[in-house]
Amino acid sequence: MSMTTIVPEQVDLIVGNRHHDPFEILGSHPIEQNGKKFWAVRAYLPNASAASVVLPEQRQEYPMQTVHHPHFFECSIEVAELKNYQLRIKEGEHERVIYDPYAFRYPNLTDFDLHLFGEGNHHRIYEKMGAHPTEINGVKGVYFAVWAPNARNVSLLGDFNLWDGRKHQMRKGPTGVWELFIPEIGTGEPYKYEIKNFEGHIYEKSDPYGFQQEPRPKTASIVTDLNAYTWTDQDWMEKRRHTDPLTQPISVYEVHLGSWLHASSSQPAKLPNGETEPVVIVSELKPGARFLTYRELADRLIPYVKQLGYTHIELLPVAEHPFDGSWGYQVTGYYAPTSRFGRPEDFMYFVDKCHQNNIGVIVDWVPGHFPKDGHGLAFFDGSHLYEHADPRKGEHKEWGTLVFNYNRHEVRNFLVANALFWFDKYHIDGIRVDAVASMLYLDYCRQAGEWLPNQYGGRENLEAADFLRQVNHIIFSYFPGILSIAEESTAWPMVSWPTYTGGLGFNLKWNMGWMHDILDYFSMDPWFRQFHQNNVTFSMWYHHSENFMLALSHDEVVHGKSNIIGKMPGDTWQKLGNVRCLFSYMFAHPGKKTMFMSMEFGQWSEWNVWADLEWQLLQYDDHQQLKQFFQDLNHLYRSEPALYTQDFDREGFEWIDCSDNSHSVVSFIRRDKNSDDFVVVVCNFTPQPHAHYRIGVPEQGFYIELFNSDARGYGGSNMGNLGGKWTDNWSLHSRPHSLDLCLPPLAVLMLKLDRQKTAEVM
């Protein structure tokens, strides 16, 4: 039966891609004429020369007629119910049969979903937004949803429609979310959104909620099923839920996956199913090299970190980013682990393997800014959607990036859900939030007149502070036992205090003051250190004010700063002694620990993002001995609860003597929270040894020399105390007993009372 049920103006809206809801015109529609009920089926099929409606169950086919346009087709069918019909389409000499996307009118987003999203409280909005393989009425396909409230039209682009935005126009809901179900496609499909603003300008965007992206330089998102991987870390996850990480040893190995080690591009990476991973060339600076995959990194990085004794691996941002030289800190795909190293399930495998080896995974997270790349979030729907319109609030000119509008509910929801997403889908154990100071201060790196004050006339970004509180409150509510670490370099109060006390809700904060003081101190000639004792002692006065992490990170070994060993004065022996002294003091100091890759074997050159670490140095004894030093230091740290159970309590630390600046020596005690055990620490920050150096101690008995950073096995002079010392009944430093020690040059001693041996003798 043939009849026209539509006017030319309606057809023009579809053909011109100017209709906010193509379902009003396309698809199947019940009509009544002359007392009879029919179904009108309409389809806009660019490039089609003929089309018909196929009813598979009835084995009937109805030719469609062109209406008002050579590629707009319609037919009327007299049936009681029209469900799961198909379209037979002829395009030149080719013919295909498809399900009509506009026959599936069931939205995945409910009114309640949209309400929560609109108020910024849909914690798992990533389960709704983006691309999700699903099944409707027995037909498998992919449901797409994207937030673009200021767009005139949004269409899907992909191989499934030859990247033609006319073929799959999306429907706009009342809150600015566009959606469409496309039948008969599945995982592995690349796609983008074609977005038109009201001026007709077209923007091709990757999916803000996309779970995977094509390897650079391509920028399309890829349909992915994140529920396909089978996890084997249930014991780890359950133990984490019931553990307070602040009372545990935390020694973090910070790594950039793209420059830790490379492989030859002539050796393709094999996948579990026998296929090979596409080769991702690194750089012209390293011809013929490719990145290791997540699975290869699991096989090589994890055993290395485990051998060295670190408790966690911290990854510089693994979210998708277009430029290698950004180190990952300019993110375009917040929900997609970078495809440089493989697929999402490969990254899941990496995390899973870490957990099987009792290693936690921390991921750097970047909610402070995003790049201006055309396929990303910038000017997403033809308006300043994710960023502030006013550059005085919306742009970091120093970095050439844009600032999120934390005051907009949907933007805040995007970021809050993203933090939760990495814990939920990838089982990570912590986030380190990058550049928190840039978020908290409206005048960060801005001159007078280049920033806008808050509502009270101040420089504090109140919306960003509220956002950070919301993030931390939510992730700890869902995942107790995790870490949320702030890279915050200012005196903003209560960064690591709970949100219910008015704090920002992190449970750790990088101690940037300690880092600057200690590196300044160790870069001095040792003779001058006597005049700068405060650099060593000052941090002890405030160590309990926040939950601090001591970090010597990637930022300290780039941009002309030299690597750690290069910062040290003296000849090679003294440089290595200074390195051992610095890190021994760091591990004895209250606070958790983070250090960047290459420091553990004494790389001389600065970190180069394009190259491998200088693994060839390990052929030399000096560098092998330094690596052994770090291995022993980590294992000592993990075996002595006094060094970690009271990092943030006054009771966990007490000075023995901090005033001997003439010798540049300090001594202190670290105490265990759950026993009477304690560790005595003595640091000699000069190359001058001291044969009879006496310190006061709280109890009499035999003190084992647990650790000596000057040991021969580490390349030191092997001075020490022959395994330990008995106390003398000489009071000193307001203590009833004392030890007569030999202090090696540029070294740290750690001693512990041997209660059993003491009891046997006394």
JSON list of N, CA and C in Angstrom, two decimals, residues 54 167 198 204 215 379 425 696:
[
{"chain": "A", "resi": 54, "resn": "VAL", "atom": "N", "xyz": [11.34, -5.39, 5.27]},
{"chain": "A", "resi": 54, "resn": "VAL", "atom": "CA", "xyz": [11.29, -6.85, 5.36]},
{"chain": "A", "resi": 54, "resn": "VAL", "atom": "C", "xyz": [10.75, -7.23, 6.73]},
{"chain": "A", "resi": 167, "resn": "LYS", "atom": "N", "xyz": [23.62, 9.54, 8.23]},
{"chain": "A", "resi": 167, "resn": "LYS", "atom": "CA", "xyz": [22.97, 8.24, 8.30]},
{"chain": "A", "resi": 167, "resn": "LYS", "atom": "C", "xyz": [22.48, 7.88, 9.71]},
{"chain": "A", "resi": 198, "resn": "PHE", "atom": "N", "xyz": [24.53, 25.82, 16.21]},
{"chain": "A", "resi": 198, "resn": "PHE", "atom": "CA", "xyz": [23.41, 26.49, 15.53]},
{"chain": "A", "resi": 198, "resn": "PHE", "atom": "C", "xyz": [23.87, 27.39, 14.39]},
{"chain": "A", "resi": 204, "resn": "GLU", "atom": "N", "xyz": [34.04, 17.22, 14.92]},
{"chain": "A", "resi": 204, "resn": "GLU", "atom": "CA", "xyz": [34.12, 15.77, 15.05]},
{"chain": "A", "resi": 204, "resn": "GLU", "atom": "C", "xyz": [34.85, 15.46, 16.35]},
{"chain": "A", "resi": 215, "resn": "PRO", "atom": "N", "xyz": [45.00, 4.09, 18.55]},
{"chain": "A", "resi": 215, "resn": "PRO", "atom": "CA", "xyz": [46.37, 4.57, 18.80]},
{"chain": "A", "resi": 215, "resn": "PRO", "atom": "C", "xyz": [46.63, 5.86, 18.06]},
{"chain": "A", "resi": 379, "resn": "PHE", "atom": "N", "xyz": [35.58, 23.17, 23.64]},
{"chain": "A", "resi": 379, "resn": "PHE", "atom": "CA", "xyz": [34.50, 23.69, 22.79]},
{"chain": "A", "resi": 379, "resn": "PHE", "atom": "C", "xyz": [33.68, 22.53, 22.25]},
{"chain": "A", "resi": 425, "resn": "LYS", "atom": "N", "xyz": [36.33, -0.16, 37.66]},
{"chain": "A", "resi": 425, "resn": "LYS", "atom": "CA", "xyz": [36.55, -1.00, 36.49]},
{"chain": "A", "resi": 425, "resn": "LYS", "atom": "C", "xyz": [37.97, -1.54, 36.38]},
{"chain": "A", "resi": 696, "resn": "GLY", "atom": "N", "xyz": [72.23, 9.62, 73.52]},
{"chain": "A", "resi": 696, "resn": "GLY", "atom": "CA", "xyz": [71.40, 9.07, 74.56]},
{"chain": "A", "resi": 696, "resn": "GLY", "atom": "C", "xyz": [70.32, 8.17, 74.00]}
]
